[in-house]
XYZ file of N, CA and C in Angstrom:
798
model
N -44.671 -21.312 49.901
C -43.461 -21.621 49.123
C -43.427 -20.752 47.864
N -42.300 -20.139 47.574
C -42.176 -19.336 46.371
C -42.384 -20.203 45.141
N -42.832 -19.582 44.069
C -43.220 -20.378 42.904
C -42.241 -20.255 41.737
N -41.033 -19.757 41.994
C -40.047 -19.639 40.927
C -39.618 -21.033 40.464
N -39.696 -21.286 39.170
C -39.309 -22.591 38.634
C -37.818 -22.829 38.792
N -37.481 -24.057 39.117
C -36.078 -24.446 39.205
C -35.496 -24.563 37.802
N -34.285 -24.073 37.620
C -33.608 -24.189 36.323
C -33.021 -25.588 36.207
N -33.461 -26.331 35.183
C -33.086 -27.741 35.030
C -31.800 -27.856 34.212
N -30.692 -27.761 34.890
C -29.401 -27.762 34.209
C -29.150 -29.079 33.495
N -29.618 -30.197 34.083
C -29.368 -31.519 33.486
C -29.989 -31.650 32.105
N -31.020 -30.856 31.810
C -31.648 -30.949 30.488
C -30.763 -30.366 29.391
N -29.808 -29.554 29.786
C -28.896 -28.947 28.811
C -27.516 -29.580 28.847
N -27.127 -30.114 29.993
C -25.818 -30.752 30.126
C -25.935 -31.927 31.101
N -26.313 -33.079 30.561
C -26.506 -34.260 31.408
C -25.183 -34.853 31.860
N -24.072 -34.368 31.322
C -22.765 -34.866 31.727
C -22.200 -34.141 32.931
N -22.946 -33.146 33.428
C -22.491 -32.382 34.589
C -22.871 -33.142 35.855
N -21.893 -33.546 36.625
C -22.142 -34.379 37.806
C -22.045 -33.603 39.117
N -21.492 -32.385 39.067
C -21.469 -31.499 40.236
C -21.838 -30.096 39.789
N -22.421 -29.331 40.710
C -22.855 -27.975 40.367
C -22.995 -27.141 41.632
N -22.466 -25.933 41.596
C -22.708 -24.992 42.684
C -23.977 -24.201 42.393
N -24.850 -24.074 43.387
C -26.085 -23.322 43.217
C -26.504 -22.760 44.574
N -27.620 -22.058 44.591
C -28.056 -21.347 45.794
C -29.317 -21.977 46.363
N -29.350 -22.134 47.685
C -30.542 -22.631 48.370
C -31.605 -21.521 48.380
N -32.813 -21.850 47.924
C -33.901 -20.869 47.929
C -34.960 -21.176 48.980
N -35.008 -22.428 49.476
C -35.991 -22.770 50.509
C -35.592 -24.072 51.189
N -35.930 -24.185 52.475
C -35.726 -25.403 53.254
C -36.994 -25.649 54.067
N -37.498 -26.886 54.022
C -38.733 -27.215 54.736
C -38.601 -28.552 55.458
N -39.024 -28.641 56.720
C -39.267 -29.969 57.299
C -40.362 -30.638 56.462
N -40.253 -31.951 56.264
C -41.204 -32.633 55.392
C -42.647 -32.363 55.808
N -42.927 -32.398 57.097
C -44.303 -32.224 57.571
C -44.849 -30.821 57.351
N -43.977 -29.863 57.023
C -44.430 -28.498 56.751
C -44.809 -28.281 55.288
N -44.560 -29.266 54.451
C -44.930 -29.146 53.043
C -46.447 -29.149 52.886
N -46.903 -28.527 51.796
C -48.316 -28.647 51.440
C -48.630 -30.118 51.201
N -49.865 -30.511 51.476
C -50.232 -31.922 51.348
C -49.959 -32.456 49.949
N -50.245 -31.647 48.933
C -50.038 -32.103 47.553
C -48.575 -32.453 47.303
N -47.666 -31.728 47.952
C -46.242 -32.023 47.792
C -45.797 -33.188 48.660
N -46.390 -33.326 49.844
C -46.060 -34.508 50.664
C -46.443 -35.784 49.933
N -47.544 -35.742 49.199
C -48.018 -36.939 48.495
C -47.097 -37.357 47.350
N -46.188 -36.478 46.960
C -45.240 -36.824 45.899
C -44.207 -37.840 46.382
N -44.046 -37.942 47.700
C -43.019 -38.808 48.277
C -43.682 -39.909 49.101
N -43.598 -41.141 48.636
C -44.296 -42.244 49.298
C -43.595 -42.715 50.565
N -42.287 -42.644 50.619
C -41.548 -43.258 51.716
C -40.932 -42.238 52.671
N -41.426 -41.000 52.639
C -40.849 -39.970 53.496
C -41.398 -40.071 54.912
N -40.641 -39.523 55.869
C -41.081 -39.492 57.265
C -40.754 -38.122 57.849
N -41.127 -37.922 59.109
C -40.996 -36.592 59.700
C -39.543 -36.158 59.874
N -38.598 -37.104 59.806
C -37.183 -36.730 59.911
C -36.650 -36.103 58.623
N -37.373 -36.305 57.542
C -36.910 -35.788 56.262
C -37.133 -34.280 56.160
N -36.285 -33.656 55.339
C -36.462 -32.262 54.948
C -36.489 -32.192 53.419
N -36.931 -31.057 52.918
C -36.900 -30.785 51.477
C -36.122 -29.496 51.261
N -35.190 -29.540 50.327
C -34.420 -28.347 49.959
C -34.719 -28.002 48.501
N -34.957 -26.724 48.260
C -35.160 -26.205 46.905
C -33.957 -25.340 46.567
N -33.433 -25.473 45.362
C -32.287 -24.674 44.935
C -32.626 -23.938 43.647
N -31.823 -22.927 43.345
C -32.077 -22.120 42.153
C -31.919 -22.947 40.877
N -30.884 -23.762 40.846
C -30.605 -24.668 39.722
C -30.539 -26.093 40.261
N -30.635 -27.069 39.351
C -30.400 -28.450 39.787
C -29.852 -29.305 38.663
N -28.961 -30.229 39.056
C -28.531 -31.280 38.128
C -29.207 -32.603 38.480
N -30.059 -32.603 39.514
C -30.777 -33.813 39.909
C -32.010 -33.995 39.021
N -32.107 -35.133 38.367
C -33.287 -35.432 37.559
C -34.418 -35.877 38.485
N -35.548 -35.165 38.493
C -36.675 -35.608 39.324
C -37.343 -36.830 38.689
N -37.924 -37.676 39.513
C -38.646 -38.823 38.953
C -39.752 -38.334 38.031
N -39.840 -38.945 36.842
C -40.859 -38.553 35.879
C -40.471 -39.011 34.495
N -41.459 -39.105 33.607
C -41.185 -39.561 32.255
C -40.701 -40.992 32.212
N -41.024 -41.767 33.252
C -40.595 -43.157 33.306
C -39.218 -43.350 33.901
N -38.514 -42.252 34.229
C -37.149 -42.354 34.739
C -37.118 -42.119 36.247
N -36.372 -42.947 36.998
C -36.242 -42.723 38.445
C -35.491 -41.426 38.719
N -35.641 -40.920 39.936
C -34.918 -39.707 40.293
C -33.465 -40.019 40.625
N -32.629 -39.025 40.412
C -31.251 -39.116 40.863
C -31.207 -39.094 42.398
N -30.128 -39.588 42.937
C -29.814 -39.421 44.353
C -28.416 -38.821 44.437
N -28.033 -38.394 45.641
C -26.707 -37.808 45.777
C -26.606 -37.001 47.047
N -25.907 -35.874 46.979
C -25.669 -35.083 48.188
C -25.595 -33.602 47.847
N -26.034 -32.768 48.801
C -25.803 -31.331 48.760
C -24.798 -31.023 49.868
N -23.705 -30.370 49.505
C -22.671 -30.034 50.478
C -22.707 -28.534 50.734
N -23.009 -28.174 51.991
C -23.098 -26.779 52.360
C -21.846 -26.276 53.059
N -21.863 -25.022 53.507
C -20.684 -24.426 54.162
C -20.260 -25.178 55.416
N -21.226 -25.771 56.129
C -20.864 -26.439 57.388
C -21.672 -27.713 57.618
N -21.971 -28.422 56.525
C -22.714 -29.666 56.672
C -23.042 -30.262 55.322
N -23.779 -31.371 55.353
C -24.172 -32.059 54.124
C -25.604 -32.557 54.253
N -26.229 -32.786 53.106
C -27.616 -33.218 53.038
C -27.701 -34.343 52.024
N -28.054 -35.545 52.480
C -28.144 -36.707 51.593
C -29.487 -36.698 50.877
N -29.458 -36.593 49.556
C -30.677 -36.541 48.746
C -31.109 -37.960 48.399
N -32.313 -38.344 48.850
C -32.793 -39.707 48.631
C -33.885 -39.806 47.572
N -34.564 -38.695 47.253
C -35.620 -38.697 46.240
C -35.818 -37.268 45.750
N -36.231 -37.129 44.502
C -36.413 -35.811 43.909
C -37.703 -35.807 43.097
N -38.517 -34.768 43.296
C -39.776 -34.631 42.555
C -39.943 -33.177 42.115
N -40.854 -32.946 41.190
C -41.194 -31.598 40.749
C -42.604 -31.272 41.198
N -42.794 -30.078 41.791
C -44.141 -29.715 42.237
C -44.918 -29.049 41.105
N -46.147 -28.668 41.373
C -47.026 -28.124 40.341
C -46.541 -26.782 39.809
N -45.648 -26.110 40.548
C -45.119 -24.815 40.127
C -43.800 -24.921 39.376
N -43.335 -26.147 39.152
C -42.072 -26.324 38.449
C -40.849 -26.230 39.341
N -41.071 -26.244 40.659
C -39.936 -26.285 41.578
C -39.488 -27.725 41.788
N -38.187 -27.942 41.828
C -37.647 -29.273 42.086
C -37.410 -29.405 43.588
N -38.024 -30.447 44.169
C -37.958 -30.698 45.605
C -36.965 -31.821 45.869
N -35.881 -31.496 46.569
C -34.857 -32.491 46.918
C -35.152 -32.990 48.328
N -35.618 -34.222 48.451
C -35.941 -34.817 49.753
C -34.724 -35.550 50.291
N -34.500 -35.411 51.601
C -33.384 -36.151 52.162
C -33.219 -35.912 53.644
N -32.038 -36.248 54.126
C -31.720 -36.162 55.547
C -30.429 -35.373 55.740
N -30.441 -34.494 56.736
C -29.233 -33.750 57.061
C -28.224 -34.662 57.751
N -26.970 -34.530 57.362
C -25.886 -35.240 58.042
C -25.301 -34.262 59.057
N -26.069 -33.992 60.105
C -25.733 -32.964 61.078
C -26.970 -32.116 61.319
N -26.863 -31.008 62.018
C -28.043 -30.195 62.349
C -28.611 -29.474 61.132
N -29.946 -29.441 60.985
C -30.563 -28.693 59.882
C -30.153 -27.225 59.860
N -29.810 -26.699 61.016
C -29.426 -25.286 61.100
C -28.124 -24.986 60.358
N -27.408 -26.051 59.936
C -26.172 -25.855 59.186
C -26.444 -25.317 57.777
N -27.698 -25.440 57.331
C -28.097 -24.934 56.015
C -29.084 -23.792 56.214
N -28.988 -22.782 55.365
C -29.985 -21.715 55.416
C -30.209 -21.161 54.017
N -31.339 -20.510 53.817
C -31.634 -19.883 52.529
C -30.524 -18.899 52.171
N -30.155 -18.912 50.901
C -29.097 -18.038 50.420
C -27.726 -18.665 50.421
N -27.568 -19.822 51.093
C -26.286 -20.518 51.089
C -25.943 -21.021 49.689
N -24.663 -21.008 49.386
C -24.171 -21.687 48.188
C -23.865 -23.131 48.557
N -24.424 -24.064 47.804
C -24.187 -25.486 48.061
C -23.634 -26.141 46.806
N -22.925 -27.235 47.019
C -22.423 -28.038 45.907
C -23.310 -29.257 45.743
N -23.956 -29.372 44.607
C -24.743 -30.569 44.295
C -23.819 -31.623 43.686
N -23.976 -32.855 44.118
C -23.212 -33.967 43.541
C -24.143 -35.166 43.415
N -24.344 -35.654 42.200
C -25.242 -36.785 41.981
C -24.473 -38.097 42.055
N -25.206 -39.188 42.282
C -24.648 -40.537 42.217
C -24.435 -40.862 40.734
N -23.182 -40.809 40.299
C -22.868 -40.921 38.877
C -23.198 -42.313 38.328
N -22.960 -43.337 39.122
C -23.227 -44.709 38.666
C -24.720 -44.901 38.382
N -25.570 -44.394 39.284
C -27.013 -44.493 39.047
C -27.425 -43.686 37.829
N -26.886 -42.464 37.706
C -27.238 -41.631 36.554
C -26.918 -42.343 35.238
N -25.754 -42.963 35.154
C -25.383 -43.664 33.926
C -26.344 -44.815 33.647
N -26.676 -45.591 34.683
C -27.608 -46.698 34.502
C -28.959 -46.191 34.013
N -29.475 -45.147 34.661
C -30.783 -44.624 34.268
C -30.746 -44.049 32.852
N -29.641 -43.425 32.479
C -29.514 -42.869 31.131
C -29.462 -43.983 30.089
N -28.738 -45.049 30.402
C -28.673 -46.192 29.473
C -30.059 -46.813 29.304
N -30.758 -46.995 30.418
C -32.100 -47.584 30.356
C -33.069 -46.692 29.582
N -32.981 -45.379 29.794
C -33.919 -44.470 29.135
C -33.678 -44.459 27.621
N -32.416 -44.340 27.231
C -32.114 -44.370 25.800
C -32.502 -45.714 25.191
N -32.208 -46.799 25.897
C -32.559 -48.132 25.400
C -34.061 -48.270 25.192
N -34.851 -47.660 26.093
C -36.299 -47.709 25.928
C -36.744 -47.025 24.642
N -36.133 -45.878 24.333
C -36.472 -45.191 23.086
C -36.013 -45.999 21.869
N -34.844 -46.623 21.972
C -34.359 -47.449 20.852
C -35.290 -48.642 20.644
N -35.769 -49.227 21.740
C -36.742 -50.316 21.626
C -38.032 -49.815 20.975
N -38.511 -48.654 21.425
C -39.726 -48.100 20.833
C -39.573 -47.863 19.347
N -38.420 -47.322 18.959
C -38.162 -47.083 17.536
C -38.104 -48.399 16.763
N -37.494 -49.412 17.361
C -37.387 -50.717 16.691
C -38.767 -51.308 16.442
N -39.620 -51.263 17.468
C -40.966 -51.822 17.332
C -41.773 -51.029 16.304
N -41.675 -49.697 16.363
C -42.433 -48.872 15.412
C -42.013 -49.169 13.981
N -40.722 -49.158 13.702
C -40.250 -49.360 12.333
C -40.576 -50.763 11.822
N -40.619 -51.706 12.743
C -40.884 -53.089 12.342
C -42.370 -53.379 12.190
N -43.196 -52.809 13.066
C -44.580 -53.266 13.181
C -45.657 -52.210 12.934
N -45.260 -50.983 12.697
C -46.254 -49.913 12.547
C -47.308 -50.256 11.492
N -46.881 -50.910 10.413
C -47.811 -51.248 9.332
C -48.320 -52.684 9.428
N -47.841 -53.407 10.426
C -48.234 -54.807 10.585
C -49.316 -54.986 11.655
N -49.364 -54.064 12.616
C -50.268 -54.189 13.747
C -51.396 -53.159 13.628
N -52.632 -53.635 13.671
C -53.781 -52.738 13.545
C -53.822 -51.754 14.730
N -54.075 -50.483 14.393
C -54.189 -49.403 15.391
C -52.912 -49.217 16.207
N -51.766 -49.501 15.601
C -50.495 -49.402 16.331
C -50.225 -47.983 16.805
N -49.707 -47.862 18.009
C -49.191 -46.582 18.499
C -48.324 -46.863 19.730
N -47.403 -45.951 20.020
C -46.611 -46.042 21.251
C -47.371 -45.327 22.357
N -47.431 -45.933 23.534
C -48.225 -45.378 24.624
C -47.357 -44.776 25.723
N -46.701 -45.576 26.507
C -45.889 -45.077 27.612
C -44.759 -46.059 27.877
N -43.866 -45.681 28.794
C -42.726 -46.543 29.081
C -42.275 -46.363 30.519
N -41.657 -47.405 31.045
C -40.980 -47.355 32.341
C -39.518 -47.682 32.090
N -38.634 -46.856 32.650
C -37.203 -47.095 32.478
C -36.537 -47.408 33.812
N -37.333 -47.938 34.754
C -36.797 -48.348 36.046
C -36.026 -49.664 35.878
N -34.936 -49.833 36.599
C -34.106 -51.038 36.405
C -34.853 -52.363 36.525
N -35.797 -52.461 37.460
C -36.471 -53.739 37.683
C -37.788 -53.889 36.928
N -38.185 -52.853 36.201
C -39.480 -52.928 35.511
C -39.467 -52.185 34.182
N -38.335 -52.225 33.493
C -38.212 -51.499 32.232
C -39.088 -52.144 31.154
N -39.928 -51.337 30.526
C -40.832 -51.855 29.501
C -41.412 -50.706 28.694
N -41.789 -50.999 27.458
C -42.495 -50.050 26.603
C -43.861 -50.638 26.280
N -44.876 -49.778 26.306
C -46.238 -50.232 26.037
C -46.731 -49.661 24.710
N -47.479 -50.498 23.991
C -47.941 -50.145 22.656
C -49.425 -50.445 22.521
N -50.081 -49.637 21.712
C -51.467 -49.924 21.353
C -51.460 -50.958 20.238
N -52.278 -51.971 20.361
C -52.296 -53.052 19.387
C -51.732 -54.326 19.975
N -52.086 -55.442 19.397
C -51.672 -56.738 19.922
C -50.430 -57.246 19.186
N -49.303 -57.299 19.898
C -48.046 -57.786 19.334
C -47.856 -59.229 19.782
N -47.874 -60.144 18.855
C -47.753 -61.561 19.192
C -46.308 -61.919 19.548
N -46.159 -62.962 20.332
C -44.850 -63.405 20.785
C -43.906 -63.768 19.648
N -44.457 -64.103 18.488
C -43.615 -64.497 17.356
C -42.703 -63.357 16.887
N -43.016 -62.114 17.282
C -42.229 -60.955 16.855
C -41.007 -60.719 17.743
N -40.882 -61.451 18.836
C -39.825 -61.154 19.805
C -38.434 -61.190 19.169
N -38.119 -62.233 18.409
C -36.782 -62.345 17.809
C -36.536 -61.239 16.791
N -37.558 -60.884 16.028
C -37.402 -59.822 15.023
C -37.159 -58.476 15.689
N -37.870 -58.237 16.796
C -37.657 -56.989 17.543
C -36.239 -56.950 18.093
N -35.768 -58.083 18.629
C -34.404 -58.142 19.154
C -33.382 -57.852 18.059
N -33.589 -58.399 16.881
C -32.647 -58.177 15.776
C -32.633 -56.716 15.350
N -33.813 -56.113 15.265
C -33.890 -54.703 14.896
C -33.202 -53.841 15.942
N -33.451 -54.149 17.191
C -32.842 -53.434 18.311
C -31.326 -53.576 18.282
N -30.840 -54.786 18.081
C -29.395 -55.025 18.012
C -28.758 -54.201 16.898
N -29.468 -54.084 15.777
C -28.949 -53.310 14.653
C -28.805 -51.839 14.990
N -29.807 -51.292 15.661
C -29.751 -49.881 16.063
C -28.641 -49.638 17.085
N -28.463 -50.571 18.019
C -27.398 -50.427 19.017
C -26.029 -50.477 18.327
N -25.851 -51.435 17.439
C -24.558 -51.613 16.762
C -24.230 -50.439 15.840
N -25.252 -49.751 15.332
C -25.049 -48.664 14.377
C -24.462 -47.408 15.016
N -24.369 -47.377 16.342
C -23.801 -46.217 17.054
C -24.473 -44.917 16.631
N -25.804 -44.945 16.575
C -26.560 -43.759 16.160
C -26.387 -42.636 17.175
N -26.107 -41.419 16.724
C -26.018 -40.292 17.657
C -27.361 -40.059 18.349
N -27.298 -39.721 19.639
C -28.491 -39.379 20.405
C -28.370 -37.897 20.753
N -29.143 -37.069 20.062
C -28.995 -35.624 20.165
C -30.162 -34.995 20.922
N -29.845 -34.048 21.800
C -30.866 -33.263 22.485
C -31.116 -32.004 21.661
N -32.371 -31.776 21.289
C -32.725 -30.619 20.472
C -33.956 -29.942 21.069
N -34.212 -28.705 20.655
C -35.350 -27.932 21.153
C -36.182 -27.504 19.951
N -37.432 -27.974 19.894
C -38.286 -27.757 18.723
C -39.526 -26.952 19.095
N -39.981 -26.125 18.134
C -41.311 -25.531 18.254
C -42.275 -26.354 17.403
N -43.531 -25.971 17.396
C -44.536 -26.786 16.694
C -44.223 -26.907 15.208
N -43.669 -25.865 14.614
C -43.353 -25.918 13.190
C -42.256 -26.930 12.905
N -41.326 -27.092 13.838
C -40.267 -28.099 13.647
C -40.869 -29.501 13.553
N -41.892 -29.772 14.382
C -42.560 -31.070 14.297
C -43.294 -31.214 12.964
N -44.041 -30.180 12.596
C -44.858 -30.264 11.376
C -43.995 -30.398 10.129
N -42.891 -29.670 10.068
C -42.051 -29.702 8.873
C -41.420 -31.069 8.643
N -41.379 -31.872 9.698
C -40.817 -33.223 9.585
C -41.902 -34.294 9.515
N -43.154 -33.849 9.409
C -44.264 -34.801 9.349
C -44.508 -35.517 10.653
N -44.157 -34.869 11.771
C -44.274 -35.505 13.084
C -45.311 -34.799 13.955
N -46.417 -34.409 13.333
C -47.482 -33.735 14.088
C -47.965 -34.581 15.261
N -47.919 -35.894 15.115
C -48.396 -36.793 16.174
C -47.597 -36.637 17.464
N -46.413 -36.050 17.375
C -45.548 -35.922 18.548
C -45.640 -34.558 19.228
N -46.410 -33.624 18.661
C -46.483 -32.283 19.255
C -47.047 -32.397 20.671
N -46.299 -31.954 21.672
C -46.770 -32.074 23.057
C -47.984 -31.193 23.330
N -48.758 -31.583 24.315
C -49.876 -30.774 24.784
C -49.350 -29.382 25.145
N -50.049 -28.356 24.687
C -49.597 -26.977 24.942
C -49.439 -26.695 26.427
N -50.269 -27.324 27.250
C -50.215 -27.055 28.686
C -48.930 -27.564 29.321
N -48.208 -28.444 28.622
C -46.982 -29.018 29.161
C -45.742 -28.211 28.800
N -45.914 -27.228 27.900
C -44.782 -26.425 27.447
C -45.006 -24.978 27.879
N -44.139 -24.442 28.744
C -44.307 -23.054 29.184
C -44.378 -22.092 28.011
N -45.182 -21.056 28.140
C -45.377 -20.073 27.074
C -44.043 -19.512 26.604
N -43.878 -19.498 25.290
C -42.669 -18.925 24.717
C -41.482 -19.861 24.674
N -41.628 -21.076 25.189
C -40.510 -22.014 25.199
C -40.713 -23.137 24.180
N -39.618 -23.753 23.790
C -39.672 -24.870 22.859
C -39.714 -26.192 23.612
N -40.071 -27.247 22.904
C -40.124 -28.582 23.490
C -38.766 -29.261 23.354
N -38.364 -29.915 24.418
C -37.112 -30.683 24.389
C -37.387 -32.037 23.739
N -36.581 -32.390 22.750
C -36.742 -33.682 22.091
C -35.416 -34.431 22.092
N -35.529 -35.745 22.065
C -34.370 -36.616 21.908
C -34.424 -37.186 20.504
N -33.422 -36.871 19.712
C -33.373 -37.301 18.325
C -32.345 -38.423 18.199
N -32.849 -39.647 18.029
C -31.969 -40.782 17.755
C -31.776 -40.776 16.247
N -30.683 -40.181 15.807
C -30.498 -39.841 14.403
C -30.526 -41.092 13.527
N -31.476 -41.122 12.608
C -31.637 -42.257 11.721
C -32.701 -43.229 12.165
N -33.274 -42.990 13.349
C -34.284 -43.922 13.862
C -35.581 -43.212 14.210
N -35.580 -42.379 15.259
C -36.852 -41.826 15.750
C -36.583 -40.606 16.616
N -37.626 -39.795 16.792
C -37.577 -38.608 17.641
C -38.620 -38.772 18.741
N -38.253 -38.371 19.979
C -39.193 -38.440 21.099
C -39.156 -37.137 21.897
N -40.309 -36.501 22.148
C -40.328 -35.433 23.152
C -39.954 -36.058 24.495
N -38.980 -35.485 25.200
C -38.470 -36.168 26.386
C -37.675 -35.210 27.247
N -37.876 -35.294 28.559
C -37.133 -34.468 29.497
C -36.052 -35.214 30.242
N -35.813 -36.479 29.869
C -34.898 -37.322 30.621
C -33.450 -37.205 30.209
N -32.611 -38.017 30.849
C -31.183 -38.037 30.545
C -30.862 -39.233 29.654
N -29.817 -39.081 28.851
C -29.510 -40.096 27.838
C -28.010 -40.234 27.644
N -27.626 -41.370 27.056
C -26.244 -41.547 26.608
C -26.100 -40.879 25.244
N -24.859 -40.692 24.793
C -24.604 -39.886 23.598
C -24.777 -40.633 22.287
N -24.762 -41.957 22.334
C -24.980 -42.746 21.118
C -25.544 -44.101 21.510
N -26.224 -44.740 20.574
C -26.983 -45.947 20.925
C -26.105 -47.076 21.451
N -24.868 -47.196 20.961
C -24.005 -48.295 21.419
C -23.673 -48.179 22.901
N -23.767 -46.951 23.463
C -23.454 -46.753 24.874
C -24.548 -47.283 25.796
N -25.678 -47.719 25.214
C -26.679 -48.421 26.018
C -26.128 -49.748 26.513
N -25.149 -50.290 25.791
C -24.667 -51.634 26.084
C -25.645 -52.650 25.508
N -25.411 -53.935 25.737
C -26.338 -54.958 25.252
C -27.724 -54.772 25.868
N -28.743 -54.778 25.018
C -30.127 -54.626 25.465
C -30.886 -55.896 25.093
N -31.598 -56.458 26.052
C -32.296 -57.723 25.832
C -33.801 -57.528 25.899
N -34.503 -57.986 24.858
C -35.969 -58.034 24.884
C -36.352 -59.244 25.719
N -37.009 -59.013 26.850
C -37.290 -60.103 27.777
C -38.595 -60.819 27.486
N -39.650 -60.057 27.254
C -40.974 -60.680 27.190
C -41.959 -59.748 26.500
N -42.924 -60.336 25.806
C -44.043 -59.575 25.246
C -45.322 -60.073 25.906
N -46.046 -59.176 26.526
C -47.321 -59.557 27.139
C -48.427 -58.692 26.552
N -49.653 -59.204 26.583
C -50.797 -58.518 25.967
C -51.955 -58.457 26.960
N -52.661 -57.300 26.944
C -53.812 -57.126 27.817
C -54.727 -56.054 27.244
N -55.980 -56.403 27.087
C -57.016 -55.472 26.644
C -56.619 -54.726 25.376
N -56.049 -55.453 24.421
C -55.726 -54.864 23.135
C -54.409 -54.117 23.071
N -53.705 -54.016 24.197
C -52.399 -53.361 24.221
C -51.306 -54.382 24.505
N -50.071 -54.005 24.209
C -48.937 -54.918 24.393
C -47.830 -54.241 25.183
N -47.135 -55.040 25.966
C -46.043 -54.555 26.805
C -44.789 -55.351 26.484
N -43.742 -54.659 26.054
C -42.480 -55.309 25.712
C -41.469 -54.923 26.802
N -41.063 -55.889 27.604
C -40.115 -55.604 28.681
C -38.691 -55.824 28.186
N -37.756 -55.096 28.818
C -36.374 -55.164 28.363
C -35.426 -54.938 29.537
N -34.166 -55.204 29.302
C -33.158 -54.947 30.326
C -31.839 -54.603 29.651
N -30.956 -53.942 30.402
C -29.613 -53.659 29.900
C -28.624 -54.426 30.765
N -27.476 -54.760 30.164
C -26.440 -55.495 30.892
C -25.359 -54.553 31.388
């Protein structure tokens, strides 16, 4: 498989729901390298993988589910059911042909179309997770010993943010109030590209990504919730905090010195 990285159009324009691009590779699922087959848990031998020069499909990662949708070719269609990124930075679109696989070939121009309803839901959940993280940090950073933000899931049925330190249940209402305030404030959610000096000049050295995660010569993509917090992030987002809709803090659980705050959007 060629190792040219897929151009991630969604990282620059998440509002683009269709895109014409070129097919660079097509593989029956069983012909993939084992490391790439392992990226897809529910695939079978009927599935194929298509690689394109550009993509508006968000691959699963960073706590966000992958987009689904369709690739429409000159004489057929391909239903995209899962999307992942391989070790070379290629985006692998897994799915099923709606007709013979021979209807698609390398070099074809195809129209990508994502499931817009899912994209909006995932974007609302992802932004809401960052707003929750910012709410907890601003409220508890100096109250909880060894506090830090760890990781998050923005999946619809398991959305939660995890923190280092023990957050007691008594904080739930205060976190909800802080979160409600940030949502109501309609804070702009801006996508920006920073180098290491941009982080340092703002006193955010703790957020500088591992060098191995940023291609040489490129800047890090960050999501700036203006007035609240900045997060290095490759996901999709709504344009302002109020567009998350009502966000509910569901539960705070604790395990081995860490805390998990689950949430949902309406």
